[in-house]
CSV table of C-alpha atoms and ligand atoms in Angstrom, one decimal:
chain,number,residue,atom,x,y,z
Q,1,MET,CA,43.9,-40.2,146.8
Q,2,ARG,CA,43.9,-42.2,143.6
Q,3,LYS,CA,47.0,-44.0,142.6
Q,4,THR,CA,49.2,-42.3,140.0
Q,5,LEU,CA,48.8,-43.9,136.6
Q,6,ASN,CA,52.0,-45.2,135.0
Q,7,ILE,CA,51.9,-44.4,131.3
Q,8,ALA,CA,54.6,-45.9,129.0
Q,9,HIS,CA,56.0,-43.3,126.7
Q,10,ARG,CA,55.9,-44.7,123.1
Q,11,GLY,CA,55.5,-48.1,124.8
Q,12,ALA,CA,58.4,-49.6,126.6
Q,13,ASN,CA,60.9,-47.7,124.5
Q,14,THR,CA,64.1,-48.6,126.3
Q,15,VAL,CA,63.6,-52.3,125.7
Q,16,ALA,CA,61.9,-52.4,122.3
Q,17,PRO,CA,61.7,-50.0,119.3
Q,18,GLU,CA,59.5,-47.1,120.2
Q,19,ASN,CA,55.8,-47.0,119.0
Q,20,THR,CA,55.8,-50.6,117.8
Q,21,LEU,CA,53.4,-53.5,118.8
Q,22,VAL,CA,56.4,-55.2,120.6
Q,23,ALA,CA,57.0,-52.0,122.6
Q,24,PHE,CA,53.4,-51.9,123.7
Q,25,ARG,CA,53.4,-55.7,124.5
Q,26,GLU,CA,56.6,-55.2,126.7
Q,27,ALA,CA,54.9,-52.2,128.5
Q,28,LEU,CA,51.8,-54.3,129.3
Q,29,ALA,CA,54.1,-57.1,130.6
Q,30,ILE,CA,55.7,-54.6,132.9
Q,31,GLY,CA,52.3,-53.7,134.3
Q,32,VAL,CA,51.7,-50.2,133.2
Q,33,ASP,CA,48.3,-48.4,133.4
Q,34,GLY,CA,48.5,-47.0,129.9
Q,35,PHE,CA,50.4,-46.2,126.7
Q,36,GLU,CA,51.3,-42.9,125.2
Q,37,LEU,CA,51.5,-43.2,121.4
Q,38,ASP,CA,52.2,-40.7,118.7
Q,39,ILE,CA,49.9,-40.5,115.7
Q,40,GLN,CA,50.7,-39.3,112.2
Q,41,LEU,CA,48.6,-39.9,109.1
Q,42,SER,CA,49.6,-41.9,106.0
Q,43,GLY,CA,49.2,-40.5,102.4
Q,44,ASP,CA,46.0,-42.4,102.1
Q,45,ASN,CA,44.6,-41.1,105.4
Q,46,VAL,CA,45.3,-43.9,107.8
Q,47,PRO,CA,46.4,-43.1,111.3
Q,48,VAL,CA,49.8,-44.7,112.0
Q,49,VAL,CA,51.8,-44.8,115.1
Q,50,ILE,CA,55.2,-43.1,114.7
Q,51,HIS,CA,56.9,-40.2,116.5
Q,52,ASP,CA,58.6,-38.3,113.7
Q,53,GLU,CA,57.1,-36.7,110.5
Q,54,LYS,CA,60.1,-38.2,108.8
Q,55,LEU,CA,60.9,-41.8,108.4
Q,56,GLU,CA,64.7,-41.7,108.7
Q,57,ARG,CA,65.2,-42.1,112.5
Q,58,THR,CA,63.1,-45.1,113.3
Q,59,THR,CA,62.7,-46.9,110.0
Q,60,ASN,CA,64.7,-47.8,106.9
Q,61,GLY,CA,62.5,-45.5,104.8
Q,62,LYS,CA,63.2,-42.0,103.5
Q,63,GLY,CA,61.1,-38.8,103.4
Q,64,LEU,CA,57.8,-37.9,105.1
Q,65,VAL,CA,55.1,-40.2,106.4
Q,66,LYS,CA,52.5,-38.1,104.6
Q,67,ASP,CA,54.0,-38.9,101.2
Q,68,HIS,CA,53.7,-42.6,101.7
Q,69,SER,CA,50.6,-44.8,101.3
Q,70,LEU,CA,49.9,-47.3,104.1
Q,71,ALA,CA,51.1,-50.1,101.9
Q,72,ALA,CA,54.4,-48.4,101.3
Q,73,LEU,CA,54.8,-47.7,105.0
Q,74,LYS,CA,54.1,-51.3,105.8
Q,75,GLU,CA,57.1,-52.3,103.6
Q,76,LEU,CA,59.5,-50.6,106.0
Q,77,ASP,CA,61.4,-52.0,108.8
Q,78,ALA,CA,60.7,-50.2,112.1
Q,79,GLY,CA,62.7,-52.4,114.4
Q,80,ALA,CA,66.2,-53.1,113.1
Q,81,TRP,CA,67.5,-49.5,113.9
Q,82,PHE,CA,66.9,-50.3,117.6
Q,83,ALA,CA,68.4,-53.8,117.7
Q,84,PRO,CA,69.0,-56.6,115.1
Q,85,ARG,CA,66.6,-58.9,116.8
Q,86,TYR,CA,63.6,-56.5,116.1
Q,87,GLU,CA,64.2,-56.6,112.4
Q,88,GLY,CA,60.9,-57.1,110.7
Q,89,GLU,CA,58.9,-55.0,113.2
Q,90,ARG,CA,56.5,-52.7,111.3
Q,91,ILE,CA,55.0,-49.3,111.8
Q,92,PRO,CA,51.7,-50.1,113.4
Q,93,THR,CA,48.4,-48.6,112.5
Q,94,LEU,CA,46.3,-47.1,115.4
Q,95,GLU,CA,43.7,-49.7,114.5
Q,96,GLU,CA,46.2,-52.6,115.0
Q,97,VAL,CA,47.0,-51.2,118.5
Q,98,PHE,CA,43.3,-51.0,119.4
Q,99,ALA,CA,42.6,-54.5,117.9
Q,100,GLU,CA,45.3,-56.0,120.1
Q,101,PHE,CA,44.8,-54.0,123.3
Q,102,ALA,CA,41.1,-52.8,123.4
Q,103,HIS,CA,40.1,-55.7,125.6
Q,104,THR,CA,42.5,-54.4,128.4
Q,105,ASP,CA,41.6,-51.6,130.8
Q,106,LEU,CA,44.6,-49.7,129.6
Q,107,LEU,CA,44.5,-45.9,129.1
Q,108,PHE,CA,45.3,-44.8,125.6
Q,109,ASN,CA,47.0,-41.4,125.4
Q,110,LEU,CA,46.9,-40.6,121.7
Q,111,GLU,CA,49.2,-37.7,120.9
Q,112,LEU,CA,48.1,-36.2,117.6
Q,113,LYS,CA,51.3,-35.1,115.8
Q,114,SER,CA,49.6,-32.4,113.9
Q,115,GLY,CA,51.9,-29.5,114.8
Q,116,ILE,CA,54.3,-29.6,111.9
Q,117,VAL,CA,52.3,-31.4,109.2
Q,118,LEU,CA,48.6,-30.3,109.7
Q,119,TYR,CA,47.1,-33.6,108.4
Q,120,PRO,CA,43.6,-32.5,107.5
Q,121,GLY,CA,41.2,-35.4,108.4
Q,122,LEU,CA,43.5,-36.8,111.2
Q,123,GLU,CA,41.1,-36.0,114.0
Q,124,GLU,CA,38.1,-37.5,112.3
Q,125,ALA,CA,39.9,-40.7,111.3
Q,126,VAL,CA,41.3,-41.1,114.9
Q,127,ILE,CA,37.9,-40.4,116.5
Q,128,LYS,CA,36.3,-42.9,114.2
Q,129,LEU,CA,38.6,-45.6,115.5
Q,130,VAL,CA,38.1,-44.7,119.2
Q,131,GLU,CA,34.3,-45.0,118.6
Q,132,LYS,CA,34.6,-48.3,116.6
Q,133,TYR,CA,36.6,-49.9,119.4
Q,134,ASN,CA,34.3,-48.4,122.1
Q,135,LEU,CA,37.3,-46.8,123.8
Q,136,LEU,CA,35.9,-43.2,124.6
Q,137,GLU,CA,36.3,-43.7,128.4
Q,138,GLN,CA,39.8,-45.3,128.0
Q,139,THR,CA,41.2,-42.6,125.7
Q,140,ILE,CA,42.7,-39.1,126.1
Q,141,ILE,CA,43.7,-37.2,123.0
Q,142,SER,CA,46.6,-34.8,123.5
Q,143,SER,CA,48.4,-32.5,121.2
Q,144,PHE,CA,50.7,-29.5,121.0
Q,145,ASN,CA,48.4,-28.3,118.3
Q,146,HIS,CA,45.4,-27.2,120.4
Q,147,TYR,CA,43.3,-26.5,117.3
Q,148,SER,CA,43.3,-30.3,116.8
Q,149,LEU,CA,41.8,-30.8,120.3
Q,150,VAL,CA,39.0,-28.3,119.7
Q,151,GLU,CA,38.3,-30.1,116.4
Q,152,CYS,CA,38.1,-33.5,118.2
Q,153,ARG,CA,35.6,-32.0,120.7
Q,154,LYS,CA,33.5,-30.7,117.8
Q,155,LEU,CA,33.5,-34.1,116.2
Q,156,ASN,CA,32.6,-35.9,119.4
Q,157,PRO,CA,31.8,-33.8,122.5
Q,158,GLU,CA,32.5,-36.8,124.7
Q,159,MET,CA,36.1,-37.1,123.5
Q,160,ARG,CA,38.5,-36.5,126.3
Q,161,THR,CA,41.3,-34.0,125.3
Q,162,GLY,CA,44.3,-32.7,127.0
Q,163,ILE,CA,46.7,-29.7,126.1
Q,164,LEU,CA,50.2,-30.6,125.7
Q,165,TYR,CA,52.7,-27.8,126.4
Q,166,TYR,CA,56.3,-26.9,127.1
Q,167,ALA,CA,56.1,-23.4,128.4
Q,168,GLY,CA,55.7,-22.3,132.0
Q,169,LEU,CA,52.2,-21.0,131.4
Q,170,TYR,CA,50.7,-18.8,134.2
Q,171,GLU,CA,47.5,-20.2,135.6
Q,172,PRO,CA,46.6,-22.1,132.5
Q,173,TRP,CA,43.4,-23.8,134.0
Q,174,ASN,CA,41.0,-21.2,132.5
Q,175,TYR,CA,42.6,-21.7,129.0
Q,176,ALA,CA,42.4,-25.5,129.4
Q,177,LYS,CA,38.7,-25.2,130.4
Q,178,ALA,CA,37.9,-22.8,127.6
Q,179,LEU,CA,39.1,-25.6,125.2
Q,180,GLY,CA,36.8,-28.1,126.9
Q,181,CYS,CA,39.9,-30.1,128.0
Q,182,TYR,CA,39.5,-33.0,130.3
Q,183,SER,CA,43.2,-33.0,131.4
Q,184,VAL,CA,46.5,-31.0,131.1
Q,185,HIS,CA,49.8,-32.4,129.9
Q,186,PRO,CA,52.6,-30.0,130.9
Q,187,LEU,CA,56.4,-30.7,130.9
Q,188,PHE,CA,57.1,-31.9,134.4
Q,189,TYR,CA,59.5,-29.3,135.5
Q,190,HIS,CA,56.7,-26.7,135.9
Q,191,LEU,CA,55.0,-28.8,138.5
Q,192,GLN,CA,57.8,-27.8,140.9
Q,193,HIS,CA,55.6,-24.7,141.4
Q,194,PRO,CA,53.2,-26.0,144.1
Q,195,GLU,CA,50.6,-23.4,143.1
Q,196,LEU,CA,50.2,-25.0,139.7
Q,197,VAL,CA,49.4,-28.4,141.1
Q,198,LYS,CA,47.0,-26.9,143.6
Q,199,GLY,CA,45.3,-24.8,140.8
Q,200,PHE,CA,44.8,-27.8,138.6
Q,201,LYS,CA,43.3,-29.7,141.5
Q,202,GLU,CA,40.9,-26.9,142.5
Q,203,ASN,CA,39.8,-26.8,138.8
Q,204,ASN,CA,39.3,-30.6,138.6
Q,205,LEU,CA,41.9,-30.9,135.8
Q,206,PRO,CA,43.8,-34.2,136.0
Q,207,LEU,CA,47.5,-33.8,135.4
Q,208,PHE,CA,49.4,-36.0,133.0
Q,209,THR,CA,53.1,-34.9,132.9
Q,210,TRP,CA,56.0,-35.9,130.8
Q,211,THR,CA,58.6,-37.3,130.4
Q,212,VAL,CA,59.6,-38.1,133.8
Q,213,ASN,CA,62.6,-40.5,134.0
Q,214,GLU,CA,64.5,-39.5,137.2
Q,215,PRO,CA,63.4,-41.2,140.5
Q,216,LEU,CA,63.6,-38.0,142.4
Q,217,TYR,CA,61.0,-36.3,140.2
Q,218,MET,CA,58.9,-39.5,140.1
Q,219,GLU,CA,58.8,-39.6,143.9
Q,220,MET,CA,57.9,-35.9,144.1
Q,221,LEU,CA,55.1,-36.2,141.6
Q,222,VAL,CA,53.6,-39.5,142.9
Q,223,ALA,CA,53.6,-38.0,146.5
Q,224,GLY,CA,52.0,-34.9,145.2
Q,225,GLY,CA,49.1,-37.0,143.9
Q,226,ILE,CA,49.6,-36.3,140.2
Q,227,GLU,CA,47.1,-38.3,138.1
Q,228,GLY,CA,49.4,-39.7,135.5
Q,229,ILE,CA,53.1,-39.8,134.7
Q,230,ILE,CA,54.4,-40.5,131.2
Q,231,THR,CA,57.8,-42.2,131.4
Q,232,ASP,CA,60.5,-43.9,129.5
Q,233,GLU,CA,61.1,-46.0,132.6
Q,234,PRO,CA,57.9,-47.6,133.5
Q,235,ALA,CA,59.4,-50.5,135.6
Q,236,GLU,CA,61.2,-47.9,137.9
Q,237,LEU,CA,58.1,-45.8,138.2
Q,238,LYS,CA,56.0,-48.9,139.1
Q,239,THR,CA,58.3,-49.6,141.9
Q,240,ILE,CA,58.1,-46.1,143.2
Q,241,ILE,CA,54.3,-45.9,142.9
Q,242,GLU,CA,54.0,-49.2,144.8
Q,243,GLY,CA,56.4,-48.0,147.5
Q,244,ILE,CA,54.5,-44.8,148.1
Q,245,ASN,CA,51.0,-46.3,148.0
Q,246,ASN,CA,51.8,-49.3,150.2
P,1,G3P,O1,52.9,-36.8,125.3
P,1,G3P,C1,54.1,-36.4,125.9
P,1,G3P,C2,55.3,-36.5,125.0
P,1,G3P,O2,55.2,-37.6,124.2
P,1,G3P,C3,55.4,-35.3,124.1
P,1,G3P,O3,56.6,-35.2,123.4
P,1,G3P,O4,58.1,-35.5,121.5
P,1,G3P,O5,57.9,-37.3,123.1
P,1,G3P,O6,56.1,-36.8,121.6
P,1,G3P,P1,57.2,-36.2,122.4
P,2,MG,MG1,54.6,-38.2,122.3
């Protein structure tokens, strides 16, 4: 059985401001296997790493990401809201993340936030960057907007995609395969149904589940041989994975 991958949700977001370069550095220092990062598109079509469509929660800006040029987004502070010592931290571009971490063997789970704002051109811009940094084998693109995933596969049939979903879908493997998905990314509660884990395994669909922060669920999922866990608590998950695998 392969070891469960430890994926830091928005970077190490409990010790540093989510989706910033410092949060990804902290996650690397913890020893994670990958990052989950949320991608929106600037007004001038540059993929940027930020969870919300709106700027208010994690920056000192106002309004929608899509209504700001990259230059305007780069003026904003994306760290002080979290703790004063992170003042000056910026919203990273996806390219900045790749430029800094592409040399590692980390897995990049890029979540396209195309569910509320549709962002025409987001898929193409992201895929160009994955190709430029030669990261096809280290990247999974996920999204709650499954049209985005189909679009990604049209643009590059080698691009690995994974459906994100909240609902307790019944036998979703045929749907995932119809979309050409590499993996499936369900909310973790559903994996308490053993037939779901079994069904995905039988259909060769790796499971990357989110957002698992309680040790009890971490243990259950690692022992169940889940391929990847997306967590806000990567240090705790690391201890559990090492305990079960040693
Ligand atoms: O990719 C899993 C998870 O990040 C999905 O939800 O809202 O945290 O982006 P959210
Ligand atoms: Mg996300």
